[in-house]
Amino acid sequence: SAVGRGPEVPFRSEAYRISATARGKELRLTLSALDPAAAAAATPPQDLVFRFGMSGSFRLCPAAELPRHAHLRFLTRESPPRALCFVDPRRFGSWRLGDAWQPERGPCVVSEYQAFRGNVLKNLDDRAFDKPICEVLLNQKYFNGIGNYLRAEILYRLKIPPFEKARTVLEALKDQEQERRKKDPSLTLSKKVKLKQENPDLLELCHSVPMEVIMAEKQLLDPEHSDNYAAFKNWLQCYLVPGMSSLRDRSGRTIWFQGEPGPMAPKGQRPRKTPRKKSPQLKADPEAPAPKVTPRALKQHRRAAANPPKSEEEEEEKEEEADRPRKGRARRRRKAAAAPALPEPEVPLSVRRSRRTSARRGKGAAPAV
């Protein structure tokens, strides 16, 4: 598209095939011409590697009805034509030419589970594991594919405080594995699988929880259909769930959890509770007298109507701005202090002293004159 930030794709073909391979948070598309002669000569295969950011996705739709923010389009030859679009409203996603995965990303938690597990356990001496477990779960060098909502769900299921030291949590897994082997080295593979399913550890949930979403993706991951997105919200047990607590980690991301945050929780922050849903209001009694509307309540109602509640995504995006010091109030106080004071009526000396004493002791306002 004209406003897309990605590079131009130097691939042109009258008929071509698109295939895809996923690894962690990246997706590789391969465009290959169907005509063998064209593929061997002027149209070699072209690879593109995508990152999706917070809002990137692919959508297949009629070419005449392109969605907004469709930054890259692949057209079909049928009549009427359709378009496979890379849609990214927030433009945090990107694509690049070539077939190489990002070198700093580790094995995929879904498709390369054994390599992923080994990569974590053999590198526990890395200084990266000095951080809280909630922050390490976003480190794509070791947890390629885990994002903000997945880390909250994984830690919640295991009742692990998000700000527990990562090395403390993960070294316990090595000890558990060694104890299992010592206790019963003759366990069959089927019994081992059953034990893991009944008592999964952190690294196993890093594989199985994303798989739950992948297996039900048609039902869970389509925000365009409210029923489907409601199914995804019902699947969530912790992330954005009413009644859960939240804190911002040292990278500025919000982690949802239940219970104590852990010993490495950021100082100076208090956990914020996600508000519970209000219970349905009872039907008003037609014979009951109408409630008296005070000027203050009327003003609050008008303010609420002018500023409707923001969506969950908007709230998350505004977190950093909302937590900053409110300089406007300080400016208003300075302006008020600089404004010329209106002449006051003469007040007896005894009353002025009484006012100063009351204000100094914090006992309330002085008596009216």
Tab-separated table of C-alpha atoms in Angstrom:
chain	number	residue	atom	x	y	z
A	1	SER	CA	0.000	0.000	0.000
A	2	ALA	CA	1.026	3.628	-0.353
A	3	VAL	CA	1.455	4.027	3.402
A	4	GLY	CA	3.111	0.661	4.087
A	5	ARG	CA	6.506	0.800	5.756
A	6	GLY	CA	7.817	-2.534	4.490
A	7	PRO	CA	10.160	-2.947	1.505
A	8	GLU	CA	8.933	-3.468	-2.046
A	9	VAL	CA	8.638	-7.136	-3.026
A	10	PRO	CA	10.553	-7.715	-6.299
A	11	PHE	CA	8.430	-10.708	-7.343
A	12	ARG	CA	6.108	-10.694	-10.368
A	13	SER	CA	4.329	-13.744	-11.724
A	14	GLU	CA	1.047	-14.445	-13.482
A	15	ALA	CA	0.560	-17.637	-11.469
A	16	TYR	CA	2.370	-18.517	-8.264
A	17	ARG	CA	2.022	-20.466	-5.059
A	18	ILE	CA	2.363	-19.154	-1.509
A	19	SER	CA	3.607	-21.517	1.193
A	20	ALA	CA	4.290	-20.686	4.834
A	21	THR	CA	6.473	-21.858	7.730
A	22	ALA	CA	6.191	-20.555	11.293
A	23	ARG	CA	8.887	-20.358	13.950
A	24	GLY	CA	8.164	-18.657	17.255
A	25	LYS	CA	6.918	-15.143	16.589
A	26	GLU	CA	8.014	-15.139	12.956
A	27	LEU	CA	6.352	-16.400	9.773
A	28	ARG	CA	8.149	-17.085	6.498
A	29	LEU	CA	6.233	-16.915	3.217
A	30	THR	CA	7.738	-18.407	0.059
A	31	LEU	CA	6.430	-17.181	-3.315
A	32	SER	CA	7.212	-19.600	-6.167
A	33	ALA	CA	6.079	-19.390	-9.803
A	34	LEU	CA	3.959	-22.264	-11.095
A	35	ASP	CA	5.542	-22.117	-14.557
A	36	PRO	CA	8.818	-24.120	-14.315
A	37	ALA	CA	10.379	-22.150	-17.177
A	38	ALA	CA	9.638	-18.826	-15.495
A	39	ALA	CA	10.876	-20.124	-12.151
A	40	ALA	CA	14.183	-21.236	-13.675
A	41	ALA	CA	14.753	-17.986	-15.598
A	42	ALA	CA	13.441	-14.576	-14.615
A	43	THR	CA	11.260	-15.396	-11.586
A	44	PRO	CA	13.186	-17.214	-8.866
A	45	PRO	CA	11.361	-17.965	-5.595
A	46	GLN	CA	11.076	-15.066	-3.161
A	47	ASP	CA	11.023	-15.414	0.642
A	48	LEU	CA	9.518	-12.911	3.078
A	49	VAL	CA	9.804	-13.115	6.869
A	50	PHE	CA	7.021	-11.430	8.864
A	51	ARG	CA	6.738	-10.205	12.422
A	52	PHE	CA	3.226	-9.383	13.552
A	53	GLY	CA	3.620	-6.890	16.388
A	54	MET	CA	0.469	-6.421	18.458
A	55	SER	CA	-2.123	-6.263	15.693
A	56	GLY	CA	-0.734	-7.906	12.539
A	57	SER	CA	-2.669	-10.697	10.803
A	58	PHE	CA	-3.460	-12.181	7.404
A	59	ARG	CA	-6.935	-11.924	5.930
A	60	LEU	CA	-8.450	-13.306	2.720
A	61	CYS	CA	-11.139	-11.029	1.284
A	62	PRO	CA	-12.598	-9.792	-2.027
A	63	ALA	CA	-10.106	-7.573	-3.850
A	64	ALA	CA	-12.794	-4.909	-4.239
A	65	GLU	CA	-13.342	-4.790	-0.455
A	66	LEU	CA	-9.837	-4.406	0.940
A	67	PRO	CA	-9.783	-3.834	4.700
A	68	ARG	CA	-8.159	-0.758	6.135
A	69	HIS	CA	-4.443	-1.042	6.880
A	70	ALA	CA	-3.926	-3.808	4.305
A	71	HIS	CA	-0.236	-3.026	3.814
A	72	LEU	CA	0.658	-5.948	1.513
A	73	ARG	CA	-1.697	-7.754	-0.912
A	74	PHE	CA	-1.417	-10.972	-2.925
A	75	LEU	CA	-4.102	-11.200	-5.632
A	76	THR	CA	-5.770	-14.356	-6.936
A	77	ARG	CA	-6.584	-15.009	-10.618
A	78	GLU	CA	-10.217	-16.039	-10.048
A	79	SER	CA	-13.132	-13.857	-11.061
A	80	PRO	CA	-13.905	-11.793	-9.123
A	81	PRO	CA	-10.373	-11.759	-7.639
A	82	ARG	CA	-9.628	-12.047	-3.948
A	83	ALA	CA	-6.686	-10.686	-1.999
A	84	LEU	CA	-4.606	-12.239	0.748
A	85	CYS	CA	-3.735	-9.175	2.859
A	86	PHE	CA	-1.252	-8.507	5.621
A	87	VAL	CA	-3.354	-6.243	7.858
A	88	ASP	CA	-1.685	-4.256	10.644
A	89	PRO	CA	-3.670	-1.325	12.124
A	90	ARG	CA	-0.971	-0.281	14.601
A	91	ARG	CA	1.947	-0.813	12.206
A	92	PHE	CA	4.108	-2.563	14.790
A	93	GLY	CA	4.464	-5.514	12.413
A	94	SER	CA	6.996	-5.739	9.605
A	95	TRP	CA	8.372	-7.906	6.809
A	96	ARG	CA	11.802	-8.262	5.299
A	97	LEU	CA	13.177	-9.939	2.198
A	98	GLY	CA	15.054	-13.229	2.466
A	99	ASP	CA	14.564	-16.553	4.225
A	100	ALA	CA	16.715	-16.009	7.340
A	101	TRP	CA	15.142	-16.086	10.785
A	102	GLN	CA	16.334	-13.460	13.227
A	103	PRO	CA	19.626	-14.807	14.629
A	104	GLU	CA	18.965	-13.730	18.222
A	105	ARG	CA	15.812	-15.861	18.476
A	106	GLY	CA	16.035	-19.284	20.106
A	107	PRO	CA	14.216	-22.524	19.189
A	108	CYS	CA	10.438	-22.283	18.813
A	109	VAL	CA	8.418	-23.271	21.894
A	110	VAL	CA	5.848	-25.019	19.654
A	111	SER	CA	7.681	-26.657	16.757
A	112	GLU	CA	11.093	-27.213	18.397
A	113	TYR	CA	10.124	-28.100	21.956
A	114	GLN	CA	13.036	-30.397	22.876
A	115	ALA	CA	15.597	-27.945	21.483
A	116	PHE	CA	13.812	-25.098	23.292
A	117	ARG	CA	13.855	-26.966	26.608
A	118	GLY	CA	17.516	-27.889	26.267
A	119	ASN	CA	18.460	-24.335	25.293
A	120	VAL	CA	16.928	-22.992	28.529
A	121	LEU	CA	18.220	-25.592	30.975
A	122	LYS	CA	21.800	-25.621	29.705
A	123	ASN	CA	22.115	-21.812	29.829
A	124	LEU	CA	20.842	-21.086	33.333
A	125	ASP	CA	24.205	-19.481	34.148
A	126	ASP	CA	23.355	-16.656	31.732
A	127	ARG	CA	22.841	-13.327	33.495
A	128	ALA	CA	19.479	-13.079	31.727
A	129	PHE	CA	18.082	-15.486	34.349
A	130	ASP	CA	18.944	-13.066	37.174
A	131	LYS	CA	15.730	-11.225	36.263
A	132	PRO	CA	12.162	-12.030	37.400
A	133	ILE	CA	10.573	-14.984	35.649
A	134	CYS	CA	7.851	-12.797	34.099
A	135	GLU	CA	10.498	-10.692	32.317
A	136	VAL	CA	12.581	-13.687	31.212
A	137	LEU	CA	9.514	-15.301	29.608
A	138	LEU	CA	9.506	-12.426	27.090
A	139	ASN	CA	13.181	-12.980	26.199
A	140	GLN	CA	12.935	-14.400	22.661
A	141	LYS	CA	16.481	-15.760	22.846
A	142	TYR	CA	15.138	-18.446	25.180
A	143	PHE	CA	11.325	-18.277	24.909
A	144	ASN	CA	10.706	-17.688	21.209
A	145	GLY	CA	6.945	-17.425	20.811
A	146	ILE	CA	5.869	-16.435	24.321
A	147	GLY	CA	4.149	-13.064	24.577
A	148	ASN	CA	2.375	-10.994	27.188
A	149	TYR	CA	-0.896	-12.887	27.505
A	150	LEU	CA	0.813	-16.303	27.345
A	151	ARG	CA	3.251	-15.548	30.156
A	152	ALA	CA	0.378	-14.491	32.426
A	153	GLU	CA	-1.595	-17.669	31.660
A	154	ILE	CA	1.419	-19.966	32.177
A	155	LEU	CA	2.471	-18.472	35.523
A	156	TYR	CA	-1.119	-18.373	36.761
A	157	ARG	CA	-1.696	-22.074	36.109
A	158	LEU	CA	1.406	-22.999	38.091
A	159	LYS	CA	0.758	-20.419	40.852
A	160	ILE	CA	4.263	-18.982	40.357
A	161	PRO	CA	4.686	-15.363	41.545
A	162	PRO	CA	5.628	-13.331	38.454
A	163	PHE	CA	8.500	-11.563	40.205
A	164	GLU	CA	10.207	-14.684	41.515
A	165	LYS	CA	13.805	-14.992	40.323
A	166	ALA	CA	13.885	-16.919	37.037
A	167	ARG	CA	16.906	-19.035	37.927
A	168	THR	CA	15.264	-20.136	41.176
A	169	VAL	CA	12.200	-21.358	39.285
A	170	LEU	CA	14.052	-23.085	36.450
A	171	GLU	CA	16.810	-24.741	38.466
A	172	ALA	CA	14.078	-26.539	40.382
A	173	LEU	CA	13.047	-28.190	37.081
A	174	LYS	CA	16.505	-29.719	36.657
A	175	ASP	CA	16.353	-31.119	40.188
A	176	GLN	CA	12.877	-32.570	39.567
A	177	GLU	CA	14.030	-34.322	36.401
A	178	GLN	CA	16.976	-35.921	38.184
A	179	GLU	CA	14.763	-37.083	41.048
A	180	ARG	CA	12.299	-38.683	38.626
A	181	ARG	CA	15.019	-40.709	36.979
A	182	LYS	CA	16.455	-41.849	40.306
A	183	LYS	CA	13.088	-42.876	41.731
A	184	ASP	CA	11.874	-44.986	38.829
A	185	PRO	CA	14.208	-45.317	35.823
A	186	SER	CA	12.024	-48.109	34.411
A	187	LEU	CA	9.017	-45.885	33.635
A	188	THR	CA	7.620	-46.541	30.171
A	189	LEU	CA	7.205	-43.705	27.700
A	190	SER	CA	3.413	-43.748	28.028
A	191	LYS	CA	3.652	-43.443	31.828
A	192	LYS	CA	6.125	-40.563	31.525
A	193	VAL	CA	3.762	-38.755	29.137
A	194	LYS	CA	0.855	-39.316	31.510
A	195	LEU	CA	2.838	-37.942	34.466
A	196	LYS	CA	3.818	-34.854	32.489
A	197	GLN	CA	0.229	-34.236	31.435
A	198	GLU	CA	-0.963	-34.485	35.031
A	199	ASN	CA	1.876	-32.382	36.493
A	200	PRO	CA	3.311	-30.164	33.745
A	201	ASP	CA	6.234	-27.920	34.594
A	202	LEU	CA	6.884	-24.367	33.387
A	203	LEU	CA	8.680	-25.344	30.169
A	204	GLU	CA	6.023	-27.897	29.270
A	205	LEU	CA	3.305	-25.270	29.664
A	206	CYS	CA	5.315	-22.948	27.409
A	207	HIS	CA	4.587	-25.569	24.745
A	208	SER	CA	1.091	-26.801	25.647
A	209	VAL	CA	-0.630	-23.454	26.376
A	210	PRO	CA	0.210	-21.960	22.929
A	211	MET	CA	-0.901	-25.271	21.397
A	212	GLU	CA	-4.327	-24.860	22.996
A	213	VAL	CA	-4.753	-21.580	21.134
A	214	ILE	CA	-3.360	-22.961	17.866
A	215	MET	CA	-5.677	-25.978	17.926
A	216	ALA	CA	-8.695	-23.714	18.393
A	217	GLU	CA	-7.471	-20.700	16.388
A	218	LYS	CA	-10.501	-20.521	14.070
A	219	GLN	CA	-12.731	-20.108	17.084
A	220	LEU	CA	-10.487	-18.093	19.378
A	221	LEU	CA	-8.485	-15.616	17.315
A	222	ASP	CA	-10.853	-13.665	15.099
A	223	PRO	CA	-11.574	-10.270	16.711
A	224	GLU	CA	-13.752	-9.302	13.719
A	225	HIS	CA	-16.436	-11.681	14.974
A	226	SER	CA	-17.570	-10.822	18.478
A	227	ASP	CA	-18.725	-14.368	19.271
A	228	ASN	CA	-15.319	-15.789	18.401
A	229	TYR	CA	-13.437	-13.137	20.325
A	230	ALA	CA	-15.727	-13.747	23.285
A	231	ALA	CA	-14.662	-17.400	23.158
A	232	PHE	CA	-11.021	-16.318	23.379
A	233	LYS	CA	-11.774	-14.064	26.353
A	234	ASN	CA	-13.550	-16.967	28.050
A	235	TRP	CA	-10.472	-19.140	27.460
A	236	LEU	CA	-8.291	-16.628	29.323
A	237	GLN	CA	-7.923	-17.434	33.007
A	238	CYS	CA	-5.703	-14.551	34.132
A	239	TYR	CA	-4.832	-11.982	31.423
A	240	LEU	CA	-7.224	-8.998	31.714
A	241	VAL	CA	-9.549	-11.157	33.823
A	242	PRO	CA	-11.622	-9.230	36.407
A	243	GLY	CA	-10.300	-9.638	39.932
A	244	MET	CA	-6.673	-10.225	38.901
A	245	SER	CA	-3.853	-7.912	39.955
A	246	SER	CA	-1.394	-6.216	37.617
A	247	LEU	CA	2.016	-4.563	37.790
A	248	ARG	CA	4.350	-3.105	35.221
A	249	ASP	CA	7.678	-4.891	34.888
A	250	ARG	CA	11.001	-3.117	34.316
A	251	SER	CA	10.518	-3.142	30.550
A	252	GLY	CA	7.182	-1.326	30.851
A	253	ARG	CA	4.954	-4.310	30.047
A	254	THR	CA	1.980	-5.141	32.264
A	255	ILE	CA	1.820	-8.575	33.900
A	256	TRP	CA	-1.450	-9.928	35.305
A	257	PHE	CA	-1.344	-12.342	38.240
A	258	GLN	CA	-3.101	-13.568	41.367
A	259	GLY	CA	-1.726	-13.428	44.884
A	260	GLU	CA	1.670	-12.095	45.891
A	261	PRO	CA	3.862	-10.583	43.131
A	262	GLY	CA	7.137	-12.055	44.434
A	263	PRO	CA	10.386	-10.792	46.005
A	264	MET	CA	11.650	-8.952	42.896
A	265	ALA	CA	8.540	-6.829	42.389
A	266	PRO	CA	9.330	-3.213	41.368
A	267	LYS	CA	9.511	-0.873	44.320
A	268	GLY	CA	7.176	2.077	44.478
A	269	GLN	CA	4.329	0.289	42.680
A	270	ARG	CA	1.161	-1.097	44.140
A	271	PRO	CA	-0.650	-3.936	42.372
A	272	ARG	CA	-3.745	-2.691	40.581
A	273	LYS	CA	-6.875	-4.817	40.624
A	274	THR	CA	-8.716	-5.446	37.369
A	275	PRO	CA	-12.261	-4.290	38.214
A	276	ARG	CA	-14.876	-6.996	38.464
A	277	LYS	CA	-17.899	-6.871	36.218
A	278	LYS	CA	-20.844	-5.083	37.699
A	279	SER	CA	-23.829	-7.270	38.523
A	280	PRO	CA	-26.944	-6.644	36.409
A	281	GLN	CA	-29.057	-3.841	37.816
A	282	LEU	CA	-32.502	-4.611	39.204
A	283	LYS	CA	-35.502	-3.267	37.366
A	284	ALA	CA	-36.654	0.019	38.884
A	285	ASP	CA	-39.880	0.117	40.864
A	286	PRO	CA	-42.335	2.269	38.856
A	287	GLU	CA	-43.940	3.550	42.083
A	288	ALA	CA	-40.660	4.487	43.738
A	289	PRO	CA	-39.879	8.215	43.812
A	290	ALA	CA	-37.314	9.407	41.295
A	291	PRO	CA	-33.871	9.941	42.816
A	292	LYS	CA	-32.875	13.524	43.392
A	293	VAL	CA	-30.209	14.605	40.900
A	294	THR	CA	-27.703	16.959	42.467
A	295	PRO	CA	-25.676	19.416	40.353
A	296	ARG	CA	-22.523	17.430	41.183
A	297	ALA	CA	-24.015	14.125	39.977
A	298	LEU	CA	-25.306	15.796	36.818
A	299	LYS	CA	-21.806	17.168	36.101
A	300	GLN	CA	-20.253	13.722	36.591
A	301	HIS	CA	-22.839	12.165	34.251
A	302	ARG	CA	-22.052	14.697	31.508
A	303	ARG	CA	-18.311	14.098	31.932
A	304	ALA	CA	-18.816	10.310	31.630
A	305	ALA	CA	-20.900	10.741	28.479
A	306	ALA	CA	-18.246	12.949	26.904
A	307	ASN	CA	-15.493	10.426	27.764
A	308	PRO	CA	-16.831	6.894	27.132
A	309	PRO	CA	-14.813	3.985	28.622
A	310	LYS	CA	-11.829	2.924	26.532
A	311	SER	CA	-11.356	-0.563	25.157
A	312	GLU	CA	-8.905	-2.952	26.823
A	313	GLU	CA	-6.355	-2.438	24.038
A	314	GLU	CA	-6.567	1.349	24.333
A	315	GLU	CA	-6.164	1.122	28.094
A	316	GLU	CA	-3.040	-0.999	27.689
A	317	GLU	CA	-1.622	1.421	25.126
A	318	LYS	CA	-2.248	4.426	27.445
A	319	GLU	CA	-0.726	2.849	30.566
A	320	GLU	CA	2.628	4.547	30.259
A	321	GLU	CA	1.076	7.941	29.648
A	322	ALA	CA	-1.378	7.539	32.540
A	323	ASP	CA	1.339	6.738	35.060
A	324	ARG	CA	3.378	9.857	34.345
A	325	PRO	CA	3.281	12.810	36.771
A	326	ARG	CA	0.334	15.059	36.041
A	327	LYS	CA	2.064	18.319	35.223
A	328	GLY	CA	-1.166	20.046	34.302
A	329	ARG	CA	-2.291	20.119	37.901
A	330	ALA	CA	0.969	21.753	39.008
A	331	ARG	CA	0.603	24.385	36.288
A	332	ARG	CA	-2.954	25.098	37.355
A	333	ARG	CA	-1.821	25.485	40.958
A	334	ARG	CA	0.922	27.900	39.901
A	335	LYS	CA	-1.550	29.941	37.851
A	336	ALA	CA	-3.950	30.055	40.777
A	337	ALA	CA	-1.153	31.216	43.063
A	338	ALA	CA	-0.093	33.918	40.593
A	339	ALA	CA	-3.631	35.237	40.069
A	340	PRO	CA	-4.436	38.470	41.951
A	341	ALA	CA	-6.461	37.815	45.077
A	342	LEU	CA	-9.845	39.457	45.473
A	343	PRO	CA	-10.276	41.823	48.407
A	344	GLU	CA	-11.594	40.027	51.469
A	345	PRO	CA	-13.879	41.480	54.150
A	346	GLU	CA	-12.196	42.617	57.312
A	347	VAL	CA	-11.876	39.699	59.739
A	348	PRO	CA	-11.230	40.119	63.456
A	349	LEU	CA	-7.719	39.236	64.627
A	350	SER	CA	-8.964	36.445	66.919
A	351	VAL	CA	-10.758	34.715	64.033
A	352	ARG	CA	-7.662	34.958	61.776
A	353	ARG	CA	-5.551	33.319	64.469
A	354	SER	CA	-8.171	30.589	64.886
A	355	ARG	CA	-8.072	29.892	61.152
A	356	ARG	CA	-4.287	29.595	61.079
A	357	THR	CA	-4.278	27.265	64.080
A	358	SER	CA	-6.983	25.012	62.573
A	359	ALA	CA	-5.221	24.773	59.214
A	360	ARG	CA	-1.890	24.019	60.885
A	361	ARG	CA	-3.388	21.202	62.964
A	362	GLY	CA	-5.467	19.828	60.092
A	363	LYS	CA	-8.719	20.034	62.084
A	364	GLY	CA	-10.859	21.354	59.239
A	365	ALA	CA	-12.018	24.720	58.015
A	366	ALA	CA	-12.241	27.854	60.121
A	367	PRO	CA	-15.672	28.981	61.312
A	368	ALA	CA	-17.603	31.120	58.851
A	369	VAL	CA	-17.724	34.838	59.512
